[in-house]
Structure formats: C-alpha cells, structure tokens
Coordinates of C-alpha atoms and ligand atoms in Angstrom, one line a residue:
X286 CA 0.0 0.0 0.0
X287 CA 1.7 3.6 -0.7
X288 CA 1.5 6.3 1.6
X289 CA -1.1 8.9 0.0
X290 CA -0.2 12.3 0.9
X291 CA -3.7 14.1 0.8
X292 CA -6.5 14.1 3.9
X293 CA -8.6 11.4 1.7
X294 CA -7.3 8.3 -0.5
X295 CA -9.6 5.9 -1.8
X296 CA -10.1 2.8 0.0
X297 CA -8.0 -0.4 -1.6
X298 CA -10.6 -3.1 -2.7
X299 CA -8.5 -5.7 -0.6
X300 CA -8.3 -3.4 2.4
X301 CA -12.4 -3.4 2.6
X302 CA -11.9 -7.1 4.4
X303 CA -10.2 -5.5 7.7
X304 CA -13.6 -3.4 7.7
X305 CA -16.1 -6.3 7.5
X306 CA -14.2 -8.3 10.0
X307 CA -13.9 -5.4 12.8
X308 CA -17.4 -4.7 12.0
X309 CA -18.2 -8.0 12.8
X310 CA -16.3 -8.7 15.3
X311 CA -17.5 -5.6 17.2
X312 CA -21.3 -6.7 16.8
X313 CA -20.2 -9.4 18.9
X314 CA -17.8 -7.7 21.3
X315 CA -19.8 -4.9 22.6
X316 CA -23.0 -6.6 24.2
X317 CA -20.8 -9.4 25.3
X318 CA -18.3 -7.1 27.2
X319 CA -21.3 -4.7 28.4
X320 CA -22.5 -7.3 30.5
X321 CA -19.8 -7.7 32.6
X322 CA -17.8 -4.2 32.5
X323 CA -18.4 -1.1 33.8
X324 CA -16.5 1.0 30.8
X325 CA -14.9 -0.1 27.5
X326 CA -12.2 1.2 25.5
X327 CA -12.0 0.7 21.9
X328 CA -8.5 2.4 20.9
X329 CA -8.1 3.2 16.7
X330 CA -4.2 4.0 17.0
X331 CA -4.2 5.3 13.3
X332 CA -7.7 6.5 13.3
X333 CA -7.0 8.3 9.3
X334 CA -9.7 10.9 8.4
X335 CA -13.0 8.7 8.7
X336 CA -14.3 8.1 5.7
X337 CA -12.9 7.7 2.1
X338 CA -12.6 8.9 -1.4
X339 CA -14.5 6.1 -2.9
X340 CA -17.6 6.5 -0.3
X341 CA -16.2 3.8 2.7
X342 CA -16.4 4.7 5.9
X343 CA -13.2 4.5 7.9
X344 CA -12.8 2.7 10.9
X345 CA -13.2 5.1 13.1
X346 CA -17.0 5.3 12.3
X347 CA -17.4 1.6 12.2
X348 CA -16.4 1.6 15.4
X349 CA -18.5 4.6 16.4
X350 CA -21.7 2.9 14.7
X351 CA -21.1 -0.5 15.5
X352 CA -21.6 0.8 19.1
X353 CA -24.4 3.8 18.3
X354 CA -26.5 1.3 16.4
X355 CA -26.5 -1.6 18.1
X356 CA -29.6 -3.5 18.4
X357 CA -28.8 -4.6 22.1
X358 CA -30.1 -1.3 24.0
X359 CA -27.1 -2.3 27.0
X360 CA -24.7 -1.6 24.6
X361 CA -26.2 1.9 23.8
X362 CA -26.5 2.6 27.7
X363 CA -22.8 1.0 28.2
X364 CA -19.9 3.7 29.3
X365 CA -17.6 3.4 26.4
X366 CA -14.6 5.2 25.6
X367 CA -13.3 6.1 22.1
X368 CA -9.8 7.1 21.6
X369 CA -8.8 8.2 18.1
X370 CA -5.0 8.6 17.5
X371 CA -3.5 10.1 14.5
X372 CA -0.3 12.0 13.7
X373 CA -1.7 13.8 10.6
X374 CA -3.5 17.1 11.8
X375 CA -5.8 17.3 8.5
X376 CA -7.2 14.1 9.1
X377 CA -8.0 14.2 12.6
X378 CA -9.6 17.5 12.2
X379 CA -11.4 16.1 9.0
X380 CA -12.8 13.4 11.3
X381 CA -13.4 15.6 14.0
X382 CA -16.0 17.2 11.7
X383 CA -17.4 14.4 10.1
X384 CA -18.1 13.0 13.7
X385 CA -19.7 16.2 14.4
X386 CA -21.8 16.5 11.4
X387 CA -22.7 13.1 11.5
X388 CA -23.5 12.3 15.7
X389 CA -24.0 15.8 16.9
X390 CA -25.3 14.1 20.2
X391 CA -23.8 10.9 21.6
X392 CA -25.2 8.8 24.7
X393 CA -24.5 10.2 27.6
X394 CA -22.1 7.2 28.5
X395 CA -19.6 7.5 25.2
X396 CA -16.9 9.5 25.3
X397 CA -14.4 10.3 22.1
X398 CA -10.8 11.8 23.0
X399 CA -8.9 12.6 19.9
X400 CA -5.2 12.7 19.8
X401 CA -3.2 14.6 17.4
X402 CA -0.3 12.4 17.9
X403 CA 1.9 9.3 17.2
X404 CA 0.5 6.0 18.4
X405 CA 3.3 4.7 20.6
X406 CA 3.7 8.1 22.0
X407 CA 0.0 8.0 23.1
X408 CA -0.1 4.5 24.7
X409 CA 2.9 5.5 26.2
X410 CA 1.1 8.5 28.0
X411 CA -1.8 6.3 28.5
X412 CA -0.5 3.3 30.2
X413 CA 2.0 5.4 32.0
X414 CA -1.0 7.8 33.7
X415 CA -2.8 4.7 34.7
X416 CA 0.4 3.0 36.2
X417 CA 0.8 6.2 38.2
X418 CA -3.1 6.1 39.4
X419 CA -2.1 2.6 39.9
X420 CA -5.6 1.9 38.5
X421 CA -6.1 -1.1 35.5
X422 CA -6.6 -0.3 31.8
X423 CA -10.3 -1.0 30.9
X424 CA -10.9 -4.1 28.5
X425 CA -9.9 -2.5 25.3
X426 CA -9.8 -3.5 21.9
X427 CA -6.8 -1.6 19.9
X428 CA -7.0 -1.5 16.2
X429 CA -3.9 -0.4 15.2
X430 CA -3.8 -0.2 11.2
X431 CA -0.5 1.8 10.2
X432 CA 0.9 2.2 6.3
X433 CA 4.4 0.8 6.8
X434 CA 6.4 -1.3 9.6
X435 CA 7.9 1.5 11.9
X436 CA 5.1 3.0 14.0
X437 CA 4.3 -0.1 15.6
X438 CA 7.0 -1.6 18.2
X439 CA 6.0 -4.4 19.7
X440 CA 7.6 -3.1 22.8
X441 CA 4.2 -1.1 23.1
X442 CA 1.3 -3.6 22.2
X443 CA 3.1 -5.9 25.1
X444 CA 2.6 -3.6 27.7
X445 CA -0.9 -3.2 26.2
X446 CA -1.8 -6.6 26.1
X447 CA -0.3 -7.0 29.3
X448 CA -3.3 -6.5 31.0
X449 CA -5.7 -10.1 30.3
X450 CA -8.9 -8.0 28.9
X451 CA -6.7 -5.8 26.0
X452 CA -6.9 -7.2 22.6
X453 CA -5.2 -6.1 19.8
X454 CA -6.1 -6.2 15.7
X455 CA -3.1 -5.2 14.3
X456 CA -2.1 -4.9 10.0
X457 CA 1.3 -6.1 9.1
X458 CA 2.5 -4.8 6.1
X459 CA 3.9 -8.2 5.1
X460 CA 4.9 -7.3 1.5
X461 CA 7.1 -4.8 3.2
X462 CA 8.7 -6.7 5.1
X463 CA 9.6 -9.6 2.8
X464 CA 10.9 -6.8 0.1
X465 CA 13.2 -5.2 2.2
X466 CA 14.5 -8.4 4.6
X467 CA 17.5 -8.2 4.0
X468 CA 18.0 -4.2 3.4
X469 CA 20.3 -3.1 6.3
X470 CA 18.8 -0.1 6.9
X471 CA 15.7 -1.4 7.1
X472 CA 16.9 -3.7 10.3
X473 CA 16.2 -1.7 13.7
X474 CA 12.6 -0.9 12.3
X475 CA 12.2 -5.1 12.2
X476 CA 13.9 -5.6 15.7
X477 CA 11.3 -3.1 17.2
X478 CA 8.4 -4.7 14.9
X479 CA 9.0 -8.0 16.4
X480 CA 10.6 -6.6 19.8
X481 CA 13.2 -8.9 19.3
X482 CA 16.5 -10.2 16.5
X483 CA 14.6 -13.4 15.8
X484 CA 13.4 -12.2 12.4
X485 CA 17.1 -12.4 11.3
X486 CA 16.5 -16.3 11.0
X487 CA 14.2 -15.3 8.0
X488 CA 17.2 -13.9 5.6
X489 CA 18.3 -17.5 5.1
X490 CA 15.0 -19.0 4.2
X491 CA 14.4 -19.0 0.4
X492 CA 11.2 -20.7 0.7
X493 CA 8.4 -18.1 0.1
X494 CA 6.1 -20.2 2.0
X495 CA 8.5 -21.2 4.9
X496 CA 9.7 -17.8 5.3
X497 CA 6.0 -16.3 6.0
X498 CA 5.2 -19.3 8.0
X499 CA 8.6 -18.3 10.3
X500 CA 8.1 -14.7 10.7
X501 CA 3.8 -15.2 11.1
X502 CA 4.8 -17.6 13.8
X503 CA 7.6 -15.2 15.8
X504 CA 5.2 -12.2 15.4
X505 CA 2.3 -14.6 17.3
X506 CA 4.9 -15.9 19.6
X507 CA 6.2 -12.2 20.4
X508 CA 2.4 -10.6 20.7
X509 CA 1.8 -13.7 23.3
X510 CA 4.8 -12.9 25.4
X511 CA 3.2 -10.3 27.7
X512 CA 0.3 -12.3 28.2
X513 CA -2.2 -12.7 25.8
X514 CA -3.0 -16.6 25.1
X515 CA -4.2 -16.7 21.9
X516 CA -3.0 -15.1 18.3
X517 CA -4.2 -15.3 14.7
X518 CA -4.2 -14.0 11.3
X519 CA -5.7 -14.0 8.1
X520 CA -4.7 -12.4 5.1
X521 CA -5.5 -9.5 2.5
X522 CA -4.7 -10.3 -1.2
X523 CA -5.3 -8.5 -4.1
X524 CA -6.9 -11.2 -6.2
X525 CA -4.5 -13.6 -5.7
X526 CA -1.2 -11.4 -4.3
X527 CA -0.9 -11.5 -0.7
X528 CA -0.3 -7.8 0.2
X529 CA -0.8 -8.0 4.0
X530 CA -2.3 -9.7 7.0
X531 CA -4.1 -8.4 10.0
X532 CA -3.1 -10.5 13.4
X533 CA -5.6 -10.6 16.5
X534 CA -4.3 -11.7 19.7
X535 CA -6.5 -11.6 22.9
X536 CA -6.4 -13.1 26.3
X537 CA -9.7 -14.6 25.4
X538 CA -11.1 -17.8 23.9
X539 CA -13.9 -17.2 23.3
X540 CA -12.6 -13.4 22.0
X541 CA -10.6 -16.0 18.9
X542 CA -13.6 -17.6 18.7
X543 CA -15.6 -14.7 17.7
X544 CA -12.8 -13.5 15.8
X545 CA -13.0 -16.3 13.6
X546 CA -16.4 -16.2 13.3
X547 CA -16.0 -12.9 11.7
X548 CA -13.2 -13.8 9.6
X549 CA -15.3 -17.0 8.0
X550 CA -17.8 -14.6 7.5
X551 CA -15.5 -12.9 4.6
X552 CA -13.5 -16.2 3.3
X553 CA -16.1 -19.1 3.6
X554 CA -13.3 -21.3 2.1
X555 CA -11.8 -21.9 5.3
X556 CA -8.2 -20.3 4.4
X557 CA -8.5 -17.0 5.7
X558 CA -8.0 -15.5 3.0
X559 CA -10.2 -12.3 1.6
X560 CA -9.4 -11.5 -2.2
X561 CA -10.2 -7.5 -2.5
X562 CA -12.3 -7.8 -5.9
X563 CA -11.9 -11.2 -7.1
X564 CA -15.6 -12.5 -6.4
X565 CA -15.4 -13.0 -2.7
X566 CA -19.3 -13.1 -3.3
X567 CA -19.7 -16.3 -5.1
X568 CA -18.0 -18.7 -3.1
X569 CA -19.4 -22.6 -4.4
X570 CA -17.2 -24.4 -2.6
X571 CA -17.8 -26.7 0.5
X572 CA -15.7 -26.2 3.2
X573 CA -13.4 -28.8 4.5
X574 CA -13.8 -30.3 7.9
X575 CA -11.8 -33.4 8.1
X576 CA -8.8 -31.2 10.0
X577 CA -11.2 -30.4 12.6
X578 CA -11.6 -34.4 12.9
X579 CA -8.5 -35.0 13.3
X580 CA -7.3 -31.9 15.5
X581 CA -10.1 -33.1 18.0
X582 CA -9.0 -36.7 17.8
X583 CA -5.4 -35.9 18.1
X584 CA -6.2 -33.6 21.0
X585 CA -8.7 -35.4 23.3
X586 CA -8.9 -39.8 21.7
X587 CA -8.9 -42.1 24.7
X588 CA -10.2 -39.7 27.3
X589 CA -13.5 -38.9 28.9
X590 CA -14.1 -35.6 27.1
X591 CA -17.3 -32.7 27.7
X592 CA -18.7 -30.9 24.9
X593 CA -18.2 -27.5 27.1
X594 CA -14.1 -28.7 26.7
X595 CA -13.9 -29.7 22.9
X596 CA -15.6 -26.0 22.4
X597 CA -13.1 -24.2 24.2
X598 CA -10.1 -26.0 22.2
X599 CA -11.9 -25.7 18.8
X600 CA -12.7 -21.8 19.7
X601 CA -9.3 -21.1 20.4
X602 CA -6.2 -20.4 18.8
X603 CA -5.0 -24.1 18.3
X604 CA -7.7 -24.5 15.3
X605 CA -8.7 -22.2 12.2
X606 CA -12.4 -23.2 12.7
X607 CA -15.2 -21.8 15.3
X608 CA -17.2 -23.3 17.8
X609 CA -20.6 -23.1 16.0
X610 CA -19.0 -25.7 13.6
X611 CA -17.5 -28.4 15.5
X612 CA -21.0 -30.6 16.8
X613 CA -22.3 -30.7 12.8
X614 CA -18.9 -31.3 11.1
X615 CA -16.8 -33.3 13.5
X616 CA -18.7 -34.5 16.5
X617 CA -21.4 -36.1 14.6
X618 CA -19.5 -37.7 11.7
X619 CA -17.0 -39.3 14.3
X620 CA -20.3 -41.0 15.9
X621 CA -21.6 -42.0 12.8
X622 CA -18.5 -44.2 12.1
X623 CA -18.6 -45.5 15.4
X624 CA -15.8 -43.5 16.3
X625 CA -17.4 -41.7 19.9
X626 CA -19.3 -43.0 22.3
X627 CA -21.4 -41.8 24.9
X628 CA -20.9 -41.9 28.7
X629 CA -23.1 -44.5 29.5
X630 CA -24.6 -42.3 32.6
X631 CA -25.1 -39.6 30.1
X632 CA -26.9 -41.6 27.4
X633 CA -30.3 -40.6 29.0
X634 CA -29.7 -37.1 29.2
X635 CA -30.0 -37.0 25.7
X636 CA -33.3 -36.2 24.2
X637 CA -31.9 -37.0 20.8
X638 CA -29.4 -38.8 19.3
X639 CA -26.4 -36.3 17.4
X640 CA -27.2 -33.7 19.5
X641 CA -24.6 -32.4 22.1
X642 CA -25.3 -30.5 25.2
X643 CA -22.4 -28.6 27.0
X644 CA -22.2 -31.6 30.3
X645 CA -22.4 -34.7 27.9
X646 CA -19.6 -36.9 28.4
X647 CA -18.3 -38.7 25.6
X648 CA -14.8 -40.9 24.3
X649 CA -13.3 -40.3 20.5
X650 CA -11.3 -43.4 19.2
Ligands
SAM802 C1 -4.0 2.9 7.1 S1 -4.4 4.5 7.6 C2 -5.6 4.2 8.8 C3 -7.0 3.8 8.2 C4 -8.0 3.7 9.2 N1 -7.6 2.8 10.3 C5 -9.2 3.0 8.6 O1 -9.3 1.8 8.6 O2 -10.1 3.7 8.1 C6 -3.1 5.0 8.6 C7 -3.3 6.4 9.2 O3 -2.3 6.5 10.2 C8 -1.8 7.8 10.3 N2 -0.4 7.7 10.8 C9 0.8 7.5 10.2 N3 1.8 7.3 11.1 C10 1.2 7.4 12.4 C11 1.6 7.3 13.7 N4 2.9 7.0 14.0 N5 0.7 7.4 14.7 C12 -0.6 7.7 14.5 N6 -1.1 7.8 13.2 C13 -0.2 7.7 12.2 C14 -1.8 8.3 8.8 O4 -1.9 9.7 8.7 C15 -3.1 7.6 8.3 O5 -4.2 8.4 8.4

C-alpha cells in the first residue's frame, strides 16, 4: 500500500476485508463485554480521516456505529470510551468534523478523545498515567492499522496486552517486510516490529512459503509474550497477491472464537483468505472439515471428554475453525462411524441422538 499524501485516499478493494471483519467482530464484542464491565475502551491507534474517497467509511466510524447502532439497547446505555489517535492534523480535524456532522449528540455514557499524535507516544502517555493512578486499563480492543512497519514496536502492544482483557487487531505490512528483509537499513525498524533479533532467522530462508510461515509464527509468539493466550491472522490479497495480514491476539477464547467467526464470515473457504475484488461473493465451494476431525481426535482420543471442553479448544487459537462448527462437522460424523461413544450415565440425558449438550460426556477413538 503507498503512503497517500492528501486528507482522503480511496479505499483499496483488498483493504475493505479489515472493515467487514472489525465490524463484525465488534457486533459481537460490545454486548458481550457490556454485561460484565463497567467502561470499554475501543482504541483506533491510526484512526485516518474517517471516511474515504470512494464513499467507505473508515474505521473510526465503524467503530462509532457499530456501538451507536447496536440492536442490544445495553450496549447503547454501556460507558464506552473512544480514543482516536492520528499524527496527521488534516485528518484528525477532517474526522473531527465528520463526527460532528454526522452524531452531533452521543449517549451520555460514550466519550471520544482525539489525539493529534503518534501512536506509541499515546499508549505511552496512556498506560504510564494509569500505572501512576495505579488503577487497571479498561478491556480495550486496539485497532492499530498503520501504512508501513515502523510505527508499531511491539515493545508497546506488550505492555498493552499485558493486561488479560486488551486485545489487539493489528495490520502487518507483510509485502514490506519480505521486500526489504534483507536491506540493512531497514533492520532496527524489524527488531522493534517484532521486539526482538529473531526475524534475522528469515534472511536464510528462500522458501516463500517457509519464510512467511517463520516470521507469522515469531510475530504470534512475540504478541503472546506479555500475556495474551491466543494469536491469529488472516490475510489480504489483491486477487491472488498476498499484500498483507491483519493479526488478533486476545487473552480470550472465546474473544478467537468470535474473531474467527467474523473472519469465516469474509473467506467461507476456510483459508483466511479475503481477495479485495476477485468475487469474494460467489463462493461454491464446500468447506473442508476433516482437519477439525483430526485436531479433536489428536487432541482429546482415549479420554473422557465434555462438549463445554472440545468448544473451548476448537474456539481457540489451536484451530482455524469456530465453535458453531465443530457438533455438525466433527462431532457427529465421528459418531456416525462409530468413532465416539457416549458416557453410559449420560446416554439418557439425551433427548436425541447427534445432539450435544455442554455436560455430555463422551470418548473419540
Ligand atoms: C492505514 S491509515 C488508517 C486507516 C483507518 N484505520 C481506517 O481503517 O479507516 C493510517 C493512518 O495513520 C496515520 N499515521 C501514520 N503514522 C502514524 C503514527 N505514527 N501514529 C498515528 N497515526 C499515524 C496516517 O496519517 C493515516 O491516516
């Protein structure tokens, strides 16, 4: 993606797959957080101007909506707290205005800070103030969606996600990264990327594949070093070039699981994959289950096993699929081959058979 240097750009046609995903995901996010917390944070670390050239909104106002127009009325009544960062004075004032125009009156409950600044320097302020008032960060949800590799140490997004309820949805400018691997200027902007020299590893790999494979798993393996449990990605091509990925890591399950949710949503083929303007609409093609099988037989065969437990490891990070899948396409083809078998003293609790409540016990061969 290159750097446009006027307050608007058009939206890229592959980019529009980060914006169905967050709004989705956010559906999801809000009422489920509302009912447990007394505030929420949604953080946009490079909030851009709000809207775009070719009529999209930005993310900004996805978020904004996703909350204002929610059908669950707690979510409405919920104390949320929007904090729009950008460096680029135009476009925060150009959102400032459209926010204005647009929502002239919030609920009483939201609050927007803007922040004409850079993003680390404003997590920086952030986290440091609470530290001082010794008082916790808010469960949060940071987008952080920069142009290039440099704005973005992971340094910063550990001590965010260093508290359990912070996720993050970060863009990795992948095709950066691989052109300029083995630039030596480029280096110190990769070592603060990934926090770490690790990436080095990556110069001598000449697989294409093997070297994505490497560097996606060092950049999950560095964003779950502070604390968050589970990390994943899917990617953004245009048609099929890969240009770059966008990585979720949350201390949450069921937060993965939701995320995933929303990501099938966009690439029904099952590979995470959204292709900006290459028919995304008309997908034919039957998803394939057999790896959930055998993830969940590799994972729990020979033991007593609850429904409640498969759904946690399916939801997580540990498989690409979600847990409104699993009971259809794995549990119920492995009993139709013989393959699980109830508890016996849960074979009455069952009103039907193929169906699986959370507390049934059952064994996979
Ligand atoms: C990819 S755009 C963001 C798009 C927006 N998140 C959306 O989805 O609609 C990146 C934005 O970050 C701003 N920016 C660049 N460097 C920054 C930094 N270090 N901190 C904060 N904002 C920055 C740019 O001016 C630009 O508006």
């Amino acid at each position: 993606m290159g750097k446009p240097r006027q307050t608007l750009w058009k939206l890229d046609e592959h980019s529009e797959g980060k914006h169905l995903v967050l709004k989705s995901y956010l559906d999801a996010w809000f009422p489920i957080l509302s009912k447990y917390n007394k505030r929420l944070l949604f953080i946009d670390g490079f909030s851009g101007p709000g809207e775009y050239l070719n009529g999209h909104k930005g993310s900004p106002l996805i978020a904004l909506e996703a909350a204002l127009l929610h059908t669950h009325k707690d979510v409405r009544n919920q104390e949320i707290i929007f904090c729009f960062v950008e460096d680029d004075e135009s476009r925060l004032q150009h959102l400032k205005d459209l926010v204005a125009e647009k929502y002239p009156v919030l609920p009483t409950k939201f609050s927007i800070y803007y922040a004409n600044s850079k993003f680390d320097e404003a997590i920086d302020e952030l986290l440091t103030l609470i530290e001082e008032q010794n008082s916790r960060l808010a469960p949060c949800f940071a987008m952080v969606d920069p142009f290039g590799v440099s704005d973005t140490p992971m340094s910063i997004l550990n001590r965010l996600l260093k508290n359990s309820k912070s996720e993050i949805y970060i863009s990795v400018m992948y095709e950066n990264i691989n052109r300029f691997l083995r630039s030596k200027e480029f280096e110190p902007h990769l070592d603060r990327l990934f926090g770490s020299d690790e990436w080095r590893k990556a110069q001598e790999l000449n697989d294409r594949k093997k070297r994505k494979e490497y560097l996606y798993d060092l950049y999950k393996k560095k964003l779950k070093e502070s604390g968050a449990s589970n990390a994943i990605h899917f990617d953004l091509n245009k048609g099929d070039r890969h240009v770059y990925s966008i990585f979720f890591a949350t201390g949450s399950w069921m937060g993965t699981d939701k995320m995933k949710q929303a990501i099938w949503k966009i690439a029904p083929e099952g590979d995470f994959v959204y292709r900006g303007g290459a028919g995304n609409e008309l997908d034919l093609s039957v998803p394939n289950f057999q790896p959930l099988i055998q993830a969940i037989s590799d994972e729990f065969s020979g033991q007593w096993v609850t429904t409640k437990v498969i759904e946690s490891f399916v939801g997580s990070d540990k498989t690409i699929f979600h847990s409104s899948q699993y009971k259809k396409n794995a549990l119920r083809p492995l009993e139709e081959r013989g393959q699980l078998v109830i508890h016996p003293d849960d074979v009455s609790k069952r009103a039907r058979r193929f169906t699986y409540k959370d507390n049934i016990r059952f064994k996979i061969s």
